């Protein structure tokens, strides 16, 4: 059994890892950190695990972690991760980091969006942890950087269009709507329930940090062609879930045939269990909806052609805490450990939710 540790187990992302890993048959959870709740049972912070796990939170001391674990997830804020991860790697541990600190291959966009990096030399060692794009690299990775949740939604929506040169790579607008758990377990003034509930708050219309990783990954798919994203984020009245809607325009104003776009999506996601292309003619849920993927590792994608102004609207719904972080992290872990990729991830969510 591979021994697994989690640094940041009291947070929402770390807590989601624990919820899924408690039911993983091929690993053993041996270490979970919280500085604030050290010595307490993990169900004090993740109450649904009462009667399911007897693990207690411990302090994140490197010697203890190195002794008890083979692979560690770091589910801590960006900037904090870059102080912890190099030490874990130096101790021979495999690491899957959920923060933004190792997602970018180049230091310039990191500095632009996040400020100075204390370990820029580690960027080239990390693999972007999106299994559908980087499965082979993840297999042998020592350090995997899990995609940002809103970035993942935008990339899943756009990848087939970019890969097949169907859209203008310099004119892409992403309108992202996200639930409250995306901002973590500690309430702030803006995330306080009476302030955030019943609102659609445009909180980052320009300059969103996920822009850099979306451009990086779509740029790779476009064989290095420059990709530019105008990304705008809205906080909506959901606890979990993201809907990313991308407004794009056909390359050279030449609208592809609808059947060719359908083929592009089907081909790109062929064999990908966790990305579902939706093409339904009838019913309430014809298009991706965060309600349908809450609690699951599925991302739903689709598109429509708007002949009125010659655009393609593509979209993706996913759960920020599962396919948007802990699920992709565990999918990557399964790949790294040579396990069945779907293990512990097949739960379809709850309906109705
Ligand atoms: N929430 C999401 O939907 C989501 C989606 C994608 C990615 N992520 C990323 O996942 C990471 C965690 O996010 P979150 O939403 O779970 O945040 P969170 O709920 O605020 O949790 C943060 C965790 O980090 C721990 N921590 C903070 N500073 C630390 C330090 N110096 N040393 C050790 N542990 C420390 C905290 O534990 P103690 O203070 O108890 O030690 C806590 O468990 C972030 O990088 C975030 O960007 C989150």
mmCIF file of C-alpha atoms and ligand atoms in Angstrom:
data_model
loop_
_atom_site.group_PDB
_atom_site.id
_atom_site.type_symbol
_atom_site.label_atom_id
_atom_site.label_comp_id
_atom_site.label_asym_id
_atom_site.label_seq_id
_atom_site.Cartn_x
_atom_site.Cartn_y
_atom_site.Cartn_z
ATOM 1 C CA UNK A 1 0.000 0.000 0.000
ATOM 2 C CA UNK A 2 1.306 3.443 -0.882
ATOM 3 C CA UNK A 3 1.347 5.722 2.159
ATOM 4 C CA UNK A 4 -0.261 9.082 1.512
ATOM 5 C CA UNK A 5 0.042 12.372 3.398
ATOM 6 C CA UNK A 6 -1.929 15.593 3.085
ATOM 7 C CA UNK A 7 -0.591 18.975 4.139
ATOM 8 C CA UNK A 8 -3.518 21.360 4.582
ATOM 9 C CA UNK A 9 -6.108 18.748 5.576
ATOM 10 C CA UNK A 10 -8.313 21.244 7.433
ATOM 11 C CA UNK A 11 -9.038 23.266 4.282
ATOM 12 C CA UNK A 12 -11.719 22.657 1.672
ATOM 13 C CA UNK A 13 -9.362 21.280 -0.987
ATOM 14 C CA UNK A 14 -7.426 19.073 1.477
ATOM 15 C CA UNK A 15 -10.723 18.019 3.060
ATOM 16 C CA UNK A 16 -12.036 16.961 -0.343
ATOM 17 C CA UNK A 17 -8.917 14.835 -0.862
ATOM 18 C CA UNK A 18 -9.521 13.130 2.473
ATOM 19 C CA UNK A 19 -13.201 12.465 1.702
ATOM 20 C CA UNK A 20 -12.255 10.684 -1.528
ATOM 21 C CA UNK A 21 -9.105 8.943 -0.297
ATOM 22 C CA UNK A 22 -10.883 7.395 2.702
ATOM 23 C CA UNK A 23 -12.615 5.151 0.117
ATOM 24 C CA UNK A 24 -9.560 4.395 -2.046
ATOM 25 C CA UNK A 25 -8.767 0.679 -1.749
ATOM 26 C CA UNK A 26 -5.107 0.836 -2.844
ATOM 27 C CA UNK A 27 -3.610 3.533 -0.621
ATOM 28 C CA UNK A 28 -3.297 4.200 3.068
ATOM 29 C CA UNK A 29 -3.779 7.705 4.496
ATOM 30 C CA UNK A 30 -1.001 7.993 7.044
ATOM 31 C CA UNK A 31 -0.576 11.716 7.684
ATOM 32 C CA UNK A 32 -2.873 14.758 7.659
ATOM 33 C CA UNK A 33 -1.769 18.189 8.811
ATOM 34 C CA UNK A 34 -3.420 21.113 10.453
ATOM 35 C CA UNK A 35 -1.503 23.527 12.630
ATOM 36 C CA UNK A 36 -4.714 24.978 14.021
ATOM 37 C CA UNK A 37 -6.422 21.681 14.864
ATOM 38 C CA UNK A 38 -3.399 19.555 15.789
ATOM 39 C CA UNK A 39 -4.353 16.576 17.980
ATOM 40 C CA UNK A 40 -8.055 16.733 17.019
ATOM 41 C CA UNK A 41 -9.893 14.039 15.044
ATOM 42 C CA UNK A 42 -10.280 15.002 11.395
ATOM 43 C CA UNK A 43 -14.065 14.765 11.721
ATOM 44 C CA UNK A 44 -13.971 17.898 13.865
ATOM 45 C CA UNK A 45 -13.331 19.771 10.594
ATOM 46 C CA UNK A 46 -14.897 17.328 8.118
ATOM 47 C CA UNK A 47 -18.006 16.320 10.066
ATOM 48 C CA UNK A 48 -19.284 13.848 7.440
ATOM 49 C CA UNK A 49 -16.299 11.587 8.283
ATOM 50 C CA UNK A 50 -17.500 10.933 11.854
ATOM 51 C CA UNK A 51 -17.462 7.154 12.336
ATOM 52 C CA UNK A 52 -15.509 6.677 9.102
ATOM 53 C CA UNK A 53 -11.965 7.741 9.970
ATOM 54 C CA UNK A 54 -10.117 7.844 13.273
ATOM 55 C CA UNK A 55 -7.196 9.884 11.922
ATOM 56 C CA UNK A 56 -6.046 12.953 13.824
ATOM 57 C CA UNK A 57 -4.464 16.160 12.564
ATOM 58 C CA UNK A 58 -0.702 16.477 13.056
ATOM 59 C CA UNK A 59 1.818 19.275 12.698
ATOM 60 C CA UNK A 60 3.438 19.445 9.225
ATOM 61 C CA UNK A 61 6.971 18.470 10.376
ATOM 62 C CA UNK A 62 9.087 17.314 7.467
ATOM 63 C CA UNK A 63 10.885 14.491 9.332
ATOM 64 C CA UNK A 64 7.575 13.024 10.475
ATOM 65 C CA UNK A 65 6.074 13.313 6.973
ATOM 66 C CA UNK A 66 9.151 11.787 5.294
ATOM 67 C CA UNK A 67 9.036 8.834 7.679
ATOM 68 C CA UNK A 68 5.305 8.178 7.287
ATOM 69 C CA UNK A 69 4.615 8.872 3.602
ATOM 70 C CA UNK A 70 5.582 7.915 0.051
ATOM 71 C CA UNK A 71 3.479 10.574 -1.687
ATOM 72 C CA UNK A 72 2.214 13.890 -0.318
ATOM 73 C CA UNK A 73 -0.526 16.256 -1.445
ATOM 74 C CA UNK A 74 0.051 19.903 -0.580
ATOM 75 C CA UNK A 75 -3.288 21.719 -0.283
ATOM 76 C CA UNK A 76 -2.031 25.037 1.052
ATOM 77 C CA UNK A 77 -2.185 28.609 -0.298
ATOM 78 C CA UNK A 78 0.091 29.671 -3.146
ATOM 79 C CA UNK A 79 3.366 31.192 -1.900
ATOM 80 C CA UNK A 80 3.150 28.801 1.081
ATOM 81 C CA UNK A 81 3.434 25.759 -1.212
ATOM 82 C CA UNK A 82 6.729 26.955 -2.716
ATOM 83 C CA UNK A 83 8.247 27.016 0.784
ATOM 84 C CA UNK A 84 7.150 23.443 1.537
ATOM 85 C CA UNK A 85 7.288 21.484 -1.741
ATOM 86 C CA UNK A 86 11.065 21.652 -2.522
ATOM 87 C CA UNK A 87 11.833 20.167 0.903
ATOM 88 C CA UNK A 88 9.416 17.288 0.328
ATOM 89 C CA UNK A 89 10.934 16.579 -3.104
ATOM 90 C CA UNK A 90 14.450 16.695 -1.578
ATOM 91 C CA UNK A 91 13.349 14.031 0.891
ATOM 92 C CA UNK A 92 12.492 11.739 -2.038
ATOM 93 C CA UNK A 93 8.728 12.101 -1.759
ATOM 94 C CA UNK A 94 6.421 12.352 -4.752
ATOM 95 C CA UNK A 95 4.368 15.527 -4.482
ATOM 96 C CA UNK A 96 1.029 16.639 -5.908
ATOM 97 C CA UNK A 97 0.542 20.340 -5.258
ATOM 98 C CA UNK A 98 -2.920 21.894 -5.461
ATOM 99 C CA UNK A 99 -1.751 25.510 -5.383
ATOM 100 C CA UNK A 100 -0.777 27.793 -8.266
ATOM 101 C CA UNK A 101 2.941 27.725 -7.408
ATOM 102 C CA UNK A 102 4.134 25.126 -9.933
ATOM 103 C CA UNK A 103 1.526 25.340 -12.705
ATOM 104 C CA UNK A 104 3.439 27.714 -14.979
ATOM 105 C CA UNK A 105 6.478 26.600 -16.958
ATOM 106 C CA UNK A 106 7.842 30.141 -17.315
ATOM 107 C CA UNK A 107 8.711 32.440 -14.457
ATOM 108 C CA UNK A 108 7.626 35.685 -16.154
ATOM 109 C CA UNK A 109 3.863 35.064 -16.026
ATOM 110 C CA UNK A 110 4.236 33.756 -12.463
ATOM 111 C CA UNK A 111 5.936 36.979 -11.420
ATOM 112 C CA UNK A 112 3.332 39.017 -13.274
ATOM 113 C CA UNK A 113 0.298 37.361 -11.707
ATOM 114 C CA UNK A 114 1.563 36.163 -8.314
ATOM 115 C CA UNK A 115 4.748 38.093 -7.503
ATOM 116 C CA UNK A 116 8.244 36.725 -7.024
ATOM 117 C CA UNK A 117 8.775 32.943 -6.780
ATOM 118 C CA UNK A 118 11.281 31.699 -4.199
ATOM 119 C CA UNK A 119 12.072 28.481 -6.136
ATOM 120 C CA UNK A 120 11.807 29.237 -9.860
ATOM 121 C CA UNK A 121 14.158 26.334 -10.621
ATOM 122 C CA UNK A 122 11.358 23.918 -9.636
ATOM 123 C CA UNK A 123 8.999 25.113 -12.384
ATOM 124 C CA UNK A 124 10.676 22.985 -15.038
ATOM 125 C CA UNK A 125 10.385 19.867 -12.858
ATOM 126 C CA UNK A 126 6.620 20.081 -12.472
ATOM 127 C CA UNK A 127 3.991 18.546 -14.751
ATOM 128 C CA UNK A 128 0.624 20.263 -15.250
ATOM 129 C CA UNK A 129 -1.754 17.790 -13.655
ATOM 130 C CA UNK A 130 -4.495 17.596 -16.225
ATOM 131 C CA UNK A 131 -4.649 13.885 -17.094
ATOM 132 C CA UNK A 132 -6.453 14.444 -20.416
ATOM 133 C CA UNK A 133 -3.532 16.591 -21.662
ATOM 134 C CA UNK A 134 -0.466 15.249 -19.845
ATOM 135 C CA UNK A 135 -1.111 11.601 -18.957
ATOM 136 C CA UNK A 136 2.270 10.313 -20.174
ATOM 137 C CA UNK A 137 4.268 12.992 -18.362
ATOM 138 C CA UNK A 138 2.274 12.496 -15.163
ATOM 139 C CA UNK A 139 3.229 8.781 -15.129
ATOM 140 C CA UNK A 140 6.853 9.543 -14.316
ATOM 141 C CA UNK A 141 6.471 12.899 -12.574
ATOM 142 C CA UNK A 142 7.981 13.637 -9.175
ATOM 143 C CA UNK A 143 5.991 16.857 -8.864
ATOM 144 C CA UNK A 144 2.507 17.412 -10.284
ATOM 145 C CA UNK A 145 0.823 20.833 -10.232
ATOM 146 C CA UNK A 146 -2.961 20.472 -10.213
ATOM 147 C CA UNK A 147 -4.770 22.975 -12.491
ATOM 148 C CA UNK A 148 -6.734 25.864 -11.068
ATOM 149 C CA UNK A 149 -10.457 25.151 -10.919
ATOM 150 C CA UNK A 150 -11.639 27.956 -13.199
ATOM 151 C CA UNK A 151 -8.677 27.369 -15.516
ATOM 152 C CA UNK A 152 -9.615 23.690 -15.812
ATOM 153 C CA UNK A 153 -13.166 24.568 -16.806
ATOM 154 C CA UNK A 154 -11.969 27.004 -19.497
ATOM 155 C CA UNK A 155 -9.379 24.558 -20.867
ATOM 156 C CA UNK A 156 -11.839 21.649 -21.083
ATOM 157 C CA UNK A 157 -14.333 23.879 -22.929
ATOM 158 C CA UNK A 158 -11.795 25.226 -25.438
ATOM 159 C CA UNK A 159 -9.202 22.484 -26.003
ATOM 160 C CA UNK A 160 -10.894 20.709 -28.968
ATOM 161 C CA UNK A 161 -11.531 24.019 -30.764
ATOM 162 C CA UNK A 162 -7.945 25.200 -30.338
ATOM 163 C CA UNK A 163 -6.414 21.819 -31.138
ATOM 164 C CA UNK A 164 -8.295 21.740 -34.462
ATOM 165 C CA UNK A 165 -7.499 25.367 -35.431
ATOM 166 C CA UNK A 166 -11.190 26.192 -35.480
ATOM 167 C CA UNK A 167 -11.112 29.508 -33.619
ATOM 168 C CA UNK A 168 -9.145 32.732 -33.603
ATOM 169 C CA UNK A 169 -6.622 32.147 -30.784
ATOM 170 C CA UNK A 170 -6.310 35.869 -30.071
ATOM 171 C CA UNK A 171 -10.021 36.559 -29.584
ATOM 172 C CA UNK A 172 -11.293 34.333 -26.792
ATOM 173 C CA UNK A 173 -13.489 35.607 -23.975
ATOM 174 C CA UNK A 174 -14.154 33.375 -20.972
ATOM 175 C CA UNK A 175 -17.001 34.246 -18.634
ATOM 176 C CA UNK A 176 -16.591 32.146 -15.503
ATOM 177 C CA UNK A 177 -19.121 31.733 -12.685
ATOM 178 C CA UNK A 178 -17.967 30.133 -9.482
ATOM 179 C CA UNK A 179 -19.338 28.944 -6.135
ATOM 180 C CA UNK A 180 -18.282 30.077 -2.665
ATOM 181 C CA UNK A 181 -16.149 27.060 -1.667
ATOM 182 C CA UNK A 182 -13.616 28.219 -4.266
ATOM 183 C CA UNK A 183 -12.339 30.783 -1.804
ATOM 184 C CA UNK A 184 -11.516 28.284 0.936
ATOM 185 C CA UNK A 185 -12.678 27.416 4.429
ATOM 186 C CA UNK A 186 -11.871 30.689 6.183
ATOM 187 C CA UNK A 187 -14.562 33.328 5.786
ATOM 188 C CA UNK A 188 -13.569 36.811 4.738
ATOM 189 C CA UNK A 189 -15.629 39.996 4.606
ATOM 190 C CA UNK A 190 -16.580 39.359 0.976
ATOM 191 C CA UNK A 191 -17.329 35.635 1.468
ATOM 192 C CA UNK A 192 -19.447 36.133 4.609
ATOM 193 C CA UNK A 193 -22.879 34.581 3.863
ATOM 194 C CA UNK A 194 -25.135 37.682 4.165
ATOM 195 C CA UNK A 195 -22.768 39.596 1.918
ATOM 196 C CA UNK A 196 -22.165 36.907 -0.713
ATOM 197 C CA UNK A 197 -25.508 35.099 -0.881
ATOM 198 C CA UNK A 198 -28.212 36.129 -3.387
ATOM 199 C CA UNK A 199 -25.664 37.994 -5.455
ATOM 200 C CA UNK A 200 -23.891 37.639 -8.780
ATOM 201 C CA UNK A 201 -20.719 39.490 -8.016
ATOM 202 C CA UNK A 202 -18.292 40.290 -10.833
ATOM 203 C CA UNK A 203 -15.158 40.041 -8.658
ATOM 204 C CA UNK A 204 -12.359 39.865 -11.230
ATOM 205 C CA UNK A 205 -13.316 41.151 -14.659
ATOM 206 C CA UNK A 206 -9.729 41.596 -15.837
ATOM 207 C CA UNK A 207 -6.314 40.339 -14.806
ATOM 208 C CA UNK A 208 -7.520 37.031 -13.269
ATOM 209 C CA UNK A 209 -4.572 34.837 -12.248
ATOM 210 C CA UNK A 210 -5.830 31.755 -14.073
ATOM 211 C CA UNK A 211 -5.381 33.563 -17.401
ATOM 212 C CA UNK A 212 -1.702 32.571 -17.512
ATOM 213 C CA UNK A 213 -2.202 28.826 -17.155
ATOM 214 C CA UNK A 214 -5.086 28.748 -19.639
ATOM 215 C CA UNK A 215 -2.913 30.553 -22.207
ATOM 216 C CA UNK A 216 0.001 28.208 -21.466
ATOM 217 C CA UNK A 217 -1.995 25.014 -21.951
ATOM 218 C CA UNK A 218 -4.027 26.145 -24.950
ATOM 219 C CA UNK A 219 -0.829 27.574 -26.480
ATOM 220 C CA UNK A 220 0.750 24.096 -26.222
ATOM 221 C CA UNK A 221 -2.263 22.590 -27.968
ATOM 222 C CA UNK A 222 -1.942 25.226 -30.695
ATOM 223 C CA UNK A 223 1.697 24.111 -31.248
ATOM 224 C CA UNK A 224 3.129 27.223 -29.661
ATOM 225 C CA UNK A 225 0.886 29.761 -31.401
ATOM 226 C CA UNK A 226 0.080 32.690 -29.123
ATOM 227 C CA UNK A 227 -3.268 32.294 -27.382
ATOM 228 C CA UNK A 228 -4.869 35.263 -25.614
ATOM 229 C CA UNK A 229 -7.746 34.951 -23.182
ATOM 230 C CA UNK A 230 -9.965 37.683 -21.808
ATOM 231 C CA UNK A 231 -11.071 36.090 -18.547
ATOM 232 C CA UNK A 232 -13.830 37.505 -16.318
ATOM 233 C CA UNK A 233 -14.926 35.839 -13.087
ATOM 234 C CA UNK A 234 -18.200 36.124 -11.192
ATOM 235 C CA UNK A 235 -19.061 34.827 -7.739
ATOM 236 C CA UNK A 236 -22.501 33.205 -7.890
ATOM 237 C CA UNK A 237 -24.919 31.767 -5.380
ATOM 238 C CA UNK A 238 -23.605 28.193 -5.295
ATOM 239 C CA UNK A 239 -21.604 26.395 -2.612
ATOM 240 C CA UNK A 240 -19.746 24.277 -5.149
ATOM 241 C CA UNK A 241 -19.507 24.308 -8.932
ATOM 242 C CA UNK A 242 -18.196 26.341 -11.845
ATOM 243 C CA UNK A 243 -19.699 27.150 -15.216
ATOM 244 C CA UNK A 244 -17.127 28.462 -17.684
ATOM 245 C CA UNK A 245 -18.637 29.923 -20.865
ATOM 246 C CA UNK A 246 -16.235 30.793 -23.687
ATOM 247 C CA UNK A 247 -17.154 33.165 -26.514
ATOM 248 C CA UNK A 248 -14.995 32.509 -29.562
ATOM 249 C CA UNK A 249 -14.849 33.460 -33.228
ATOM 250 C CA UNK A 250 -13.957 31.165 -36.128
ATOM 251 C CA UNK A 251 -10.455 31.412 -37.529
ATOM 252 C CA UNK A 252 -10.422 33.726 -40.572
ATOM 253 C CA UNK A 253 -14.195 34.218 -40.125
ATOM 254 C CA UNK A 254 -14.775 30.787 -41.666
ATOM 255 C CA UNK A 255 -17.319 28.955 -39.514
ATOM 256 C CA UNK A 256 -16.573 25.198 -39.394
ATOM 257 C CA UNK A 257 -19.417 22.795 -40.145
ATOM 258 C CA UNK A 258 -21.307 21.859 -36.987
ATOM 259 C CA UNK A 259 -20.596 18.168 -37.598
ATOM 260 C CA UNK A 260 -16.857 18.919 -37.714
ATOM 261 C CA UNK A 261 -17.005 20.677 -34.353
ATOM 262 C CA UNK A 262 -18.934 17.741 -32.900
ATOM 263 C CA UNK A 263 -16.275 15.417 -34.301
ATOM 264 C CA UNK A 264 -13.519 17.592 -32.789
ATOM 265 C CA UNK A 265 -15.036 17.284 -29.299
ATOM 266 C CA UNK A 266 -15.783 13.576 -29.636
ATOM 267 C CA UNK A 267 -12.303 12.809 -30.918
ATOM 268 C CA UNK A 268 -10.488 14.939 -28.345
ATOM 269 C CA UNK A 269 -12.312 13.361 -25.406
ATOM 270 C CA UNK A 270 -12.577 9.818 -26.805
ATOM 271 C CA UNK A 271 -11.806 7.355 -24.023
ATOM 272 C CA UNK A 272 -11.765 10.114 -21.389
ATOM 273 C CA UNK A 273 -14.142 8.821 -18.782
ATOM 274 C CA UNK A 274 -14.353 12.045 -16.808
ATOM 275 C CA UNK A 275 -14.997 14.565 -19.579
ATOM 276 C CA UNK A 276 -18.461 14.130 -21.049
ATOM 277 C CA UNK A 277 -19.391 15.810 -24.320
ATOM 278 C CA UNK A 278 -23.104 16.682 -24.224
ATOM 279 C CA UNK A 279 -25.181 16.801 -27.392
ATOM 280 C CA UNK A 280 -28.807 16.499 -26.405
ATOM 281 C CA UNK A 281 -31.718 17.746 -28.479
ATOM 282 C CA UNK A 282 -34.334 17.746 -25.739
ATOM 283 C CA UNK A 283 -34.763 17.867 -21.991
ATOM 284 C CA UNK A 284 -34.074 20.403 -19.248
ATOM 285 C CA UNK A 285 -30.377 19.601 -18.979
ATOM 286 C CA UNK A 286 -29.293 19.902 -22.607
ATOM 287 C CA UNK A 287 -26.166 21.848 -21.722
ATOM 288 C CA UNK A 288 -23.527 21.619 -18.964
ATOM 289 C CA UNK A 289 -24.888 22.629 -15.573
ATOM 290 C CA UNK A 290 -23.003 22.674 -12.235
ATOM 291 C CA UNK A 291 -26.035 20.999 -10.650
ATOM 292 C CA UNK A 292 -25.272 17.781 -12.526
ATOM 293 C CA UNK A 293 -21.651 17.388 -11.501
ATOM 294 C CA UNK A 294 -21.732 18.484 -7.847
ATOM 295 C CA UNK A 295 -19.594 16.084 -5.814
ATOM 296 C CA UNK A 296 -18.347 14.188 -8.864
ATOM 297 C CA UNK A 297 -15.149 14.044 -10.881
ATOM 298 C CA UNK A 298 -16.991 14.659 -14.147
ATOM 299 C CA UNK A 299 -16.603 17.730 -16.336
ATOM 300 C CA UNK A 300 -19.414 18.292 -18.855
ATOM 301 C CA UNK A 301 -18.608 20.173 -22.068
ATOM 302 C CA UNK A 302 -20.646 21.374 -25.039
ATOM 303 C CA UNK A 303 -20.958 24.161 -27.628
ATOM 304 C CA UNK A 304 -23.433 26.030 -29.781
ATOM 305 C CA UNK A 305 -22.955 27.960 -33.012
ATOM 306 C CA UNK A 306 -24.385 31.475 -33.109
ATOM 307 C CA UNK A 307 -24.861 32.331 -36.777
ATOM 308 C CA UNK A 308 -26.215 35.773 -35.836
ATOM 309 C CA UNK A 309 -22.735 37.182 -35.196
ATOM 310 C CA UNK A 310 -20.680 34.210 -36.380
ATOM 311 C CA UNK A 311 -19.407 32.934 -33.036
ATOM 312 C CA UNK A 312 -19.014 29.622 -31.243
ATOM 313 C CA UNK A 313 -20.098 29.507 -27.605
ATOM 314 C CA UNK A 314 -18.439 26.629 -25.750
ATOM 315 C CA UNK A 315 -18.853 25.716 -22.123
ATOM 316 C CA UNK A 316 -17.805 23.435 -19.295
ATOM 317 C CA UNK A 317 -19.332 22.709 -15.902
ATOM 318 C CA UNK A 318 -17.295 21.061 -13.152
ATOM 319 C CA UNK A 319 -17.105 20.864 -9.375
ATOM 320 C CA UNK A 320 -14.328 23.200 -8.218
ATOM 321 C CA UNK A 321 -13.427 20.890 -5.337
ATOM 322 C CA UNK A 322 -13.427 17.616 -7.310
ATOM 323 C CA UNK A 323 -12.611 17.787 -11.062
ATOM 324 C CA UNK A 324 -11.438 21.344 -10.292
ATOM 325 C CA UNK A 325 -8.868 20.153 -7.730
ATOM 326 C CA UNK A 326 -9.026 17.007 -5.504
ATOM 327 C CA UNK A 327 -10.407 14.747 -8.258
ATOM 328 C CA UNK A 328 -7.804 15.719 -10.836
ATOM 329 C CA UNK A 329 -5.176 15.385 -8.084
ATOM 330 C CA UNK A 330 -6.268 11.819 -7.266
ATOM 331 C CA UNK A 331 -6.576 10.932 -10.963
ATOM 332 C CA UNK A 332 -2.949 12.051 -11.304
ATOM 333 C CA UNK A 333 -1.951 10.063 -8.215
ATOM 334 C CA UNK A 334 -3.561 6.927 -9.681
ATOM 335 C CA UNK A 335 -1.577 7.467 -12.894
ATOM 336 C CA UNK A 336 1.692 8.048 -10.985
ATOM 337 C CA UNK A 337 1.169 4.884 -8.943
ATOM 338 C CA UNK A 338 0.144 2.751 -11.912
ATOM 339 C CA UNK A 339 -3.344 2.199 -10.466
ATOM 340 C CA UNK A 340 -6.628 2.113 -12.347
ATOM 341 C CA UNK A 341 -7.159 5.778 -13.162
ATOM 342 C CA UNK A 342 -10.801 5.855 -12.080
ATOM 343 C CA UNK A 343 -10.208 4.377 -8.615
ATOM 344 C CA UNK A 344 -12.143 6.269 -5.911
ATOM 345 C CA UNK A 345 -13.473 8.739 -8.490
ATOM 346 C CA UNK A 346 -16.502 7.041 -10.030
ATOM 347 C CA UNK A 347 -19.190 8.538 -7.776
ATOM 348 C CA UNK A 348 -21.599 10.385 -10.112
ATOM 349 C CA UNK A 349 -22.725 12.972 -7.546
ATOM 350 C CA UNK A 350 -26.211 13.346 -6.108
ATOM 351 C CA UNK A 351 -29.372 13.928 -8.118
ATOM 352 C CA UNK A 352 -31.284 15.988 -7.390
ATOM 353 C CA UNK A 353 -28.745 18.106 -5.550
HETATM 354 N N1 LIG B 1 -11.179 25.732 -2.825
HETATM 355 C C1 LIG B 1 -11.112 25.389 -4.121
HETATM 356 O O1 LIG B 1 -12.154 25.227 -4.795
HETATM 357 C C2 LIG B 1 -9.779 25.183 -4.784
HETATM 358 C C3 LIG B 1 -9.775 24.776 -6.131
HETATM 359 C C4 LIG B 1 -8.560 24.615 -6.794
HETATM 360 C C5 LIG B 1 -7.369 24.844 -6.116
HETATM 361 N N2 LIG B 1 -7.398 25.242 -4.816
HETATM 362 C C6 LIG B 1 -6.103 25.489 -4.165
HETATM 363 O O2 LIG B 1 -5.924 24.588 -3.071
HETATM 364 C C7 LIG B 1 -5.163 25.224 -2.045
HETATM 365 C C8 LIG B 1 -5.966 25.146 -0.749
HETATM 366 O O3 LIG B 1 -7.192 25.840 -0.940
HETATM 367 P P1 LIG B 1 -8.414 25.737 0.050
HETATM 368 O O4 LIG B 1 -9.575 26.297 -0.660
HETATM 369 O O5 LIG B 1 -8.498 24.361 0.658
HETATM 370 O O6 LIG B 1 -7.937 26.749 1.204
HETATM 371 P P2 LIG B 1 -8.308 26.736 2.745
HETATM 372 O O7 LIG B 1 -9.654 26.112 2.925
HETATM 373 O O8 LIG B 1 -8.086 28.108 3.239
HETATM 374 O O9 LIG B 1 -7.229 25.762 3.386
HETATM 375 C C9 LIG B 1 -5.875 26.089 3.466
HETATM 376 C C10 LIG B 1 -5.139 24.980 4.194
HETATM 377 O O10 LIG B 1 -3.759 25.288 4.206
HETATM 378 C C11 LIG B 1 -3.226 25.081 5.505
HETATM 379 N N3 LIG B 1 -2.113 26.025 5.676
HETATM 380 C C12 LIG B 1 -2.149 27.375 5.525
HETATM 381 N N4 LIG B 1 -0.916 27.905 5.720
HETATM 382 C C13 LIG B 1 -0.095 26.856 6.010
HETATM 383 C C14 LIG B 1 1.295 26.732 6.335
HETATM 384 N N5 LIG B 1 2.099 27.812 6.381
HETATM 385 N N6 LIG B 1 1.799 25.500 6.586
HETATM 386 C C15 LIG B 1 1.000 24.397 6.544
HETATM 387 N N7 LIG B 1 -0.329 24.441 6.251
HETATM 388 C C16 LIG B 1 -0.865 25.652 5.984
HETATM 389 C C17 LIG B 1 -4.401 25.337 6.443
HETATM 390 O O11 LIG B 1 -4.261 24.533 7.601
HETATM 391 P P3 LIG B 1 -3.946 25.014 9.092
HETATM 392 O O12 LIG B 1 -3.984 26.525 9.089
HETATM 393 O O13 LIG B 1 -5.003 24.396 9.935
HETATM 394 O O14 LIG B 1 -2.594 24.437 9.332
HETATM 395 C C18 LIG B 1 -5.574 24.796 5.626
HETATM 396 O O15 LIG B 1 -5.730 23.405 5.863
HETATM 397 C C19 LIG B 1 -4.939 26.679 -2.495
HETATM 398 O O16 LIG B 1 -3.670 26.809 -3.070
HETATM 399 C C20 LIG B 1 -6.026 26.891 -3.536
HETATM 400 O O17 LIG B 1 -5.695 27.856 -4.512
HETATM 401 C C21 LIG B 1 -8.568 25.411 -4.127
#
